[in-house]
Amino acid sequence: MITTEVFLRYCDESLDQYAAICRALGDDGVNARLPELPGSNSAFALVTHVAGVMARWGRTVNRGIEVPRDRPAEFTATGTVEEALALLAAARTGLHEDVLACDPGAPPRNPPPDEPDAYATQGDVLLHVYEELAQHLGQLEVTRDVLGAEPRRRAGGRRGSGSSPADPGDAARDDA
Protein backbone atom coordinates (compact mmCIF):
# COMPACT_ATOMS: atom_id res chain seq x y z
CA MET A 1 0.00 0.00 0.00
CA ILE A 2 1.20 3.52 -0.69
CA THR A 3 1.91 5.92 2.12
CA THR A 4 -0.42 8.68 3.23
CA GLU A 5 2.05 11.24 1.93
CA VAL A 6 2.18 9.66 -1.53
CA PHE A 7 -1.62 9.38 -1.71
CA LEU A 8 -1.99 13.05 -0.76
CA ARG A 9 0.66 14.05 -3.31
CA TYR A 10 -1.36 12.39 -6.09
CA CYS A 11 -4.55 14.11 -4.90
CA ASP A 12 -2.76 17.46 -4.56
CA GLU A 13 -1.35 17.18 -8.08
CA SER A 14 -4.87 16.61 -9.42
CA LEU A 15 -6.25 19.53 -7.42
CA ASP A 16 -3.42 21.74 -8.69
CA GLN A 17 -4.48 20.87 -12.24
CA TYR A 18 -8.12 21.73 -11.47
CA ALA A 19 -6.93 25.13 -10.21
CA ALA A 20 -4.69 25.76 -13.23
CA ILE A 21 -7.51 24.97 -15.65
CA CYS A 22 -9.94 27.25 -13.81
CA ARG A 23 -7.38 30.08 -13.94
CA ALA A 24 -6.77 29.47 -17.65
CA LEU A 25 -10.52 29.56 -18.40
CA GLY A 26 -11.05 32.83 -16.55
CA ASP A 27 -14.30 34.06 -15.00
CA ASP A 28 -16.29 33.72 -18.23
CA GLY A 29 -14.97 30.29 -19.15
CA VAL A 30 -15.19 28.73 -15.68
CA ASN A 31 -19.00 28.67 -16.01
CA ALA A 32 -19.14 27.71 -19.69
CA ARG A 33 -20.64 24.39 -20.75
CA LEU A 34 -20.03 22.55 -23.99
CA PRO A 35 -22.67 23.92 -26.37
CA GLU A 36 -22.90 20.75 -28.47
CA LEU A 37 -23.36 18.52 -25.43
CA PRO A 38 -26.55 19.08 -23.44
CA GLY A 39 -26.03 18.23 -19.79
CA SER A 40 -22.29 18.91 -19.91
CA ASN A 41 -20.67 20.32 -16.80
CA SER A 42 -18.82 23.60 -16.39
CA ALA A 43 -15.44 23.78 -14.69
CA PHE A 44 -17.06 25.46 -11.69
CA ALA A 45 -19.65 22.68 -11.43
CA LEU A 46 -16.91 20.03 -11.58
CA VAL A 47 -14.92 21.79 -8.86
CA THR A 48 -18.05 22.00 -6.70
CA HIS A 49 -18.78 18.34 -7.33
CA VAL A 50 -15.30 17.06 -6.44
CA ALA A 51 -15.35 19.20 -3.29
CA GLY A 52 -18.61 17.44 -2.39
CA VAL A 53 -17.15 14.03 -3.25
CA MET A 54 -14.10 14.57 -1.05
CA ALA A 55 -16.19 15.72 1.92
CA ARG A 56 -18.81 12.99 1.54
CA TRP A 57 -16.43 10.07 1.17
CA GLY A 58 -13.50 11.25 3.27
CA ARG A 59 -15.50 12.69 6.13
CA THR A 60 -19.04 11.25 6.15
CA VAL A 61 -18.29 7.71 4.95
CA ASN A 62 -14.83 7.16 6.44
CA ARG A 63 -15.00 9.19 9.62
CA GLY A 64 -18.72 9.16 10.38
CA ILE A 65 -18.90 12.97 10.47
CA GLU A 66 -22.05 14.02 8.63
CA VAL A 67 -21.44 16.63 5.94
CA PRO A 68 -24.59 18.06 4.34
CA ARG A 69 -24.53 17.67 0.58
CA ASP A 70 -26.85 18.65 -2.26
CA ARG A 71 -25.37 16.58 -5.08
CA PRO A 72 -27.74 17.79 -7.85
CA ALA A 73 -26.93 21.42 -6.96
CA GLU A 74 -23.22 20.72 -7.43
CA PHE A 75 -23.78 20.32 -11.16
CA THR A 76 -25.59 23.65 -11.54
CA ALA A 77 -23.27 25.70 -9.31
CA THR A 78 -21.72 28.85 -10.79
CA GLY A 79 -19.15 31.32 -9.54
CA THR A 80 -15.89 33.07 -10.20
CA VAL A 81 -12.41 31.66 -10.57
CA GLU A 82 -11.53 32.99 -7.10
CA GLU A 83 -14.55 31.17 -5.65
CA ALA A 84 -13.51 27.96 -7.42
CA LEU A 85 -9.98 28.31 -6.04
CA ALA A 86 -11.36 28.90 -2.53
CA LEU A 87 -13.52 25.76 -2.83
CA LEU A 88 -10.50 23.75 -3.96
CA ALA A 89 -8.35 25.08 -1.10
CA ALA A 90 -11.00 24.27 1.53
CA ALA A 91 -11.61 20.82 0.02
CA ARG A 92 -7.86 20.10 -0.04
CA THR A 93 -7.54 21.07 3.63
CA GLY A 94 -10.49 18.86 4.54
CA LEU A 95 -9.13 15.95 2.53
CA HIS A 96 -5.75 16.20 4.24
CA GLU A 97 -7.45 16.16 7.66
CA ASP A 98 -9.63 13.19 6.67
CA VAL A 99 -6.78 11.17 5.19
CA LEU A 100 -4.55 11.77 8.20
CA ALA A 101 -7.40 10.70 10.53
CA CYS A 102 -8.27 7.51 8.65
CA ASP A 103 -7.19 3.94 9.31
CA PRO A 104 -6.74 2.47 5.80
CA GLY A 105 -7.33 -1.12 6.99
CA ALA A 106 -10.42 -0.40 9.11
CA PRO A 107 -13.96 -0.50 7.79
CA PRO A 108 -15.60 2.85 7.01
CA ARG A 109 -17.54 4.21 9.98
CA ASN A 110 -20.59 5.16 7.90
CA PRO A 111 -20.75 3.01 4.75
CA PRO A 112 -23.15 4.20 2.07
CA PRO A 113 -26.54 2.54 2.68
CA ASP A 114 -27.06 1.77 -1.01
CA GLU A 115 -23.62 0.08 -1.24
CA PRO A 116 -22.79 -1.17 2.27
CA ASP A 117 -20.28 -3.78 1.06
CA ALA A 118 -18.77 -1.92 -1.90
CA TYR A 119 -15.95 -0.38 0.15
CA ALA A 120 -14.58 -2.82 2.73
CA THR A 121 -11.95 -0.50 4.14
CA GLN A 122 -11.27 3.19 4.63
CA GLY A 123 -8.39 2.70 2.18
CA ASP A 124 -10.90 1.51 -0.43
CA VAL A 125 -12.93 4.66 0.17
CA LEU A 126 -9.84 6.85 -0.33
CA LEU A 127 -9.08 5.09 -3.60
CA HIS A 128 -12.64 5.91 -4.67
CA VAL A 129 -11.98 9.58 -3.84
CA TYR A 130 -8.88 9.57 -6.04
CA GLU A 131 -10.79 7.70 -8.78
CA GLU A 132 -13.39 10.49 -8.80
CA LEU A 133 -10.70 13.21 -8.82
CA ALA A 134 -8.98 11.59 -11.81
CA GLN A 135 -12.22 10.89 -13.71
CA HIS A 136 -13.51 14.43 -13.37
CA LEU A 137 -10.09 15.93 -14.10
CA GLY A 138 -10.24 14.14 -17.45
CA GLN A 139 -13.71 15.55 -18.04
CA LEU A 140 -12.43 19.02 -17.11
CA GLU A 141 -9.48 18.71 -19.50
CA VAL A 142 -11.81 17.77 -22.36
CA THR A 143 -14.11 20.67 -21.47
CA ARG A 144 -11.15 23.06 -21.47
CA ASP A 145 -9.88 21.72 -24.78
CA VAL A 146 -13.25 21.96 -26.53
CA LEU A 147 -13.97 25.42 -25.13
CA GLY A 148 -10.54 26.53 -26.28
CA ALA A 149 -11.29 25.22 -29.79
CA GLU A 150 -14.79 26.70 -30.05
CA PRO A 151 -13.90 30.14 -31.51
CA ARG A 152 -11.60 28.58 -34.14
CA ARG A 153 -14.28 26.13 -35.26
CA ARG A 154 -16.78 28.93 -35.77
CA ALA A 155 -14.19 30.83 -37.79
CA GLY A 156 -13.68 27.81 -40.03
CA GLY A 157 -10.35 26.77 -38.52
CA ARG A 158 -9.45 23.17 -37.80
CA ARG A 159 -7.66 22.04 -34.67
CA GLY A 160 -4.38 20.38 -35.41
CA SER A 161 -4.00 22.07 -38.79
CA GLY A 162 -0.93 23.94 -37.60
CA SER A 163 -2.54 27.30 -38.36
CA SER A 164 -4.37 27.85 -35.08
CA PRO A 165 -2.86 29.53 -32.04
CA ALA A 166 -1.77 27.45 -29.07
CA ASP A 167 -4.49 26.26 -26.73
CA PRO A 168 -4.60 28.63 -23.71
CA GLY A 169 -4.84 25.57 -21.45
CA ASP A 170 -1.53 24.09 -22.63
CA ALA A 171 0.28 25.54 -19.63
CA ALA A 172 -2.07 23.67 -17.31
CA ARG A 173 -1.19 20.28 -18.79
CA ASP A 174 1.73 18.25 -17.69
CA ASP A 175 4.10 16.50 -20.03
CA ALA A 176 2.85 12.96 -19.30
Coordinates of C-alpha atoms in Angstrom, one line a residue:
M1 CA 0.0 0.0 0.0
I2 CA 1.2 3.5 -0.7
T3 CA 1.9 5.9 2.1
T4 CA -0.4 8.7 3.2
E5 CA 2.0 11.2 1.9
V6 CA 2.2 9.7 -1.5
F7 CA -1.6 9.4 -1.7
L8 CA -2.0 13.1 -0.8
R9 CA 0.7 14.1 -3.3
Y10 CA -1.4 12.4 -6.1
C11 CA -4.5 14.1 -4.9
D12 CA -2.8 17.5 -4.6
E13 CA -1.3 17.2 -8.1
S14 CA -4.9 16.6 -9.4
L15 CA -6.2 19.5 -7.4
D16 CA -3.4 21.7 -8.7
Q17 CA -4.5 20.9 -12.2
Y18 CA -8.1 21.7 -11.5
A19 CA -6.9 25.1 -10.2
A20 CA -4.7 25.8 -13.2
I21 CA -7.5 25.0 -15.6
C22 CA -9.9 27.3 -13.8
R23 CA -7.4 30.1 -13.9
A24 CA -6.8 29.5 -17.7
L25 CA -10.5 29.6 -18.4
G26 CA -11.1 32.8 -16.5
D27 CA -14.3 34.1 -15.0
D28 CA -16.3 33.7 -18.2
G29 CA -15.0 30.3 -19.2
V30 CA -15.2 28.7 -15.7
N31 CA -19.0 28.7 -16.0
A32 CA -19.1 27.7 -19.7
R33 CA -20.6 24.4 -20.7
L34 CA -20.0 22.5 -24.0
P35 CA -22.7 23.9 -26.4
E36 CA -22.9 20.8 -28.5
L37 CA -23.4 18.5 -25.4
P38 CA -26.6 19.1 -23.4
G39 CA -26.0 18.2 -19.8
S40 CA -22.3 18.9 -19.9
N41 CA -20.7 20.3 -16.8
S42 CA -18.8 23.6 -16.4
A43 CA -15.4 23.8 -14.7
F44 CA -17.1 25.5 -11.7
A45 CA -19.6 22.7 -11.4
L46 CA -16.9 20.0 -11.6
V47 CA -14.9 21.8 -8.9
T48 CA -18.1 22.0 -6.7
H49 CA -18.8 18.3 -7.3
V50 CA -15.3 17.1 -6.4
A51 CA -15.3 19.2 -3.3
G52 CA -18.6 17.4 -2.4
V53 CA -17.2 14.0 -3.3
M54 CA -14.1 14.6 -1.1
A55 CA -16.2 15.7 1.9
R56 CA -18.8 13.0 1.5
W57 CA -16.4 10.1 1.2
G58 CA -13.5 11.3 3.3
R59 CA -15.5 12.7 6.1
T60 CA -19.0 11.3 6.1
V61 CA -18.3 7.7 4.9
N62 CA -14.8 7.2 6.4
R63 CA -15.0 9.2 9.6
G64 CA -18.7 9.2 10.4
I65 CA -18.9 13.0 10.5
E66 CA -22.1 14.0 8.6
V67 CA -21.4 16.6 5.9
P68 CA -24.6 18.1 4.3
R69 CA -24.5 17.7 0.6
D70 CA -26.8 18.6 -2.3
R71 CA -25.4 16.6 -5.1
P72 CA -27.7 17.8 -7.9
A73 CA -26.9 21.4 -7.0
E74 CA -23.2 20.7 -7.4
F75 CA -23.8 20.3 -11.2
T76 CA -25.6 23.7 -11.5
A77 CA -23.3 25.7 -9.3
T78 CA -21.7 28.9 -10.8
G79 CA -19.1 31.3 -9.5
T80 CA -15.9 33.1 -10.2
V81 CA -12.4 31.7 -10.6
E82 CA -11.5 33.0 -7.1
E83 CA -14.6 31.2 -5.6
A84 CA -13.5 28.0 -7.4
L85 CA -10.0 28.3 -6.0
A86 CA -11.4 28.9 -2.5
L87 CA -13.5 25.8 -2.8
L88 CA -10.5 23.8 -4.0
A89 CA -8.4 25.1 -1.1
A90 CA -11.0 24.3 1.5
A91 CA -11.6 20.8 0.0
R92 CA -7.9 20.1 0.0
T93 CA -7.5 21.1 3.6
G94 CA -10.5 18.9 4.5
L95 CA -9.1 16.0 2.5
H96 CA -5.7 16.2 4.2
E97 CA -7.5 16.2 7.7
D98 CA -9.6 13.2 6.7
V99 CA -6.8 11.2 5.2
L100 CA -4.6 11.8 8.2
A101 CA -7.4 10.7 10.5
C102 CA -8.3 7.5 8.7
D103 CA -7.2 3.9 9.3
P104 CA -6.7 2.5 5.8
G105 CA -7.3 -1.1 7.0
A106 CA -10.4 -0.4 9.1
P107 CA -14.0 -0.5 7.8
P108 CA -15.6 2.8 7.0
R109 CA -17.5 4.2 10.0
N110 CA -20.6 5.2 7.9
P111 CA -20.7 3.0 4.8
P112 CA -23.2 4.2 2.1
P113 CA -26.5 2.5 2.7
D114 CA -27.1 1.8 -1.0
E115 CA -23.6 0.1 -1.2
P116 CA -22.8 -1.2 2.3
D117 CA -20.3 -3.8 1.1
A118 CA -18.8 -1.9 -1.9
Y119 CA -15.9 -0.4 0.1
A120 CA -14.6 -2.8 2.7
T121 CA -11.9 -0.5 4.1
Q122 CA -11.3 3.2 4.6
G123 CA -8.4 2.7 2.2
D124 CA -10.9 1.5 -0.4
V125 CA -12.9 4.7 0.2
L126 CA -9.8 6.8 -0.3
L127 CA -9.1 5.1 -3.6
H128 CA -12.6 5.9 -4.7
V129 CA -12.0 9.6 -3.8
Y130 CA -8.9 9.6 -6.0
E131 CA -10.8 7.7 -8.8
E132 CA -13.4 10.5 -8.8
L133 CA -10.7 13.2 -8.8
A134 CA -9.0 11.6 -11.8
Q135 CA -12.2 10.9 -13.7
H136 CA -13.5 14.4 -13.4
L137 CA -10.1 15.9 -14.1
G138 CA -10.2 14.1 -17.4
Q139 CA -13.7 15.6 -18.0
L140 CA -12.4 19.0 -17.1
E141 CA -9.5 18.7 -19.5
V142 CA -11.8 17.8 -22.4
T143 CA -14.1 20.7 -21.5
R144 CA -11.2 23.1 -21.5
D145 CA -9.9 21.7 -24.8
V146 CA -13.3 22.0 -26.5
L147 CA -14.0 25.4 -25.1
G148 CA -10.5 26.5 -26.3
A149 CA -11.3 25.2 -29.8
E150 CA -14.8 26.7 -30.0
P151 CA -13.9 30.1 -31.5
R152 CA -11.6 28.6 -34.1
R153 CA -14.3 26.1 -35.3
R154 CA -16.8 28.9 -35.8
A155 CA -14.2 30.8 -37.8
G156 CA -13.7 27.8 -40.0
G157 CA -10.3 26.8 -38.5
R158 CA -9.5 23.2 -37.8
R159 CA -7.7 22.0 -34.7
G160 CA -4.4 20.4 -35.4
S161 CA -4.0 22.1 -38.8
G162 CA -0.9 23.9 -37.6
S163 CA -2.5 27.3 -38.4
S164 CA -4.4 27.8 -35.1
P165 CA -2.9 29.5 -32.0
A166 CA -1.8 27.4 -29.1
D167 CA -4.5 26.3 -26.7
P168 CA -4.6 28.6 -23.7
G169 CA -4.8 25.6 -21.4
D170 CA -1.5 24.1 -22.6
A171 CA 0.3 25.5 -19.6
A172 CA -2.1 23.7 -17.3
R173 CA -1.2 20.3 -18.8
D174 CA 1.7 18.2 -17.7
D175 CA 4.1 16.5 -20.0
A176 CA 2.8 13.0 -19.3

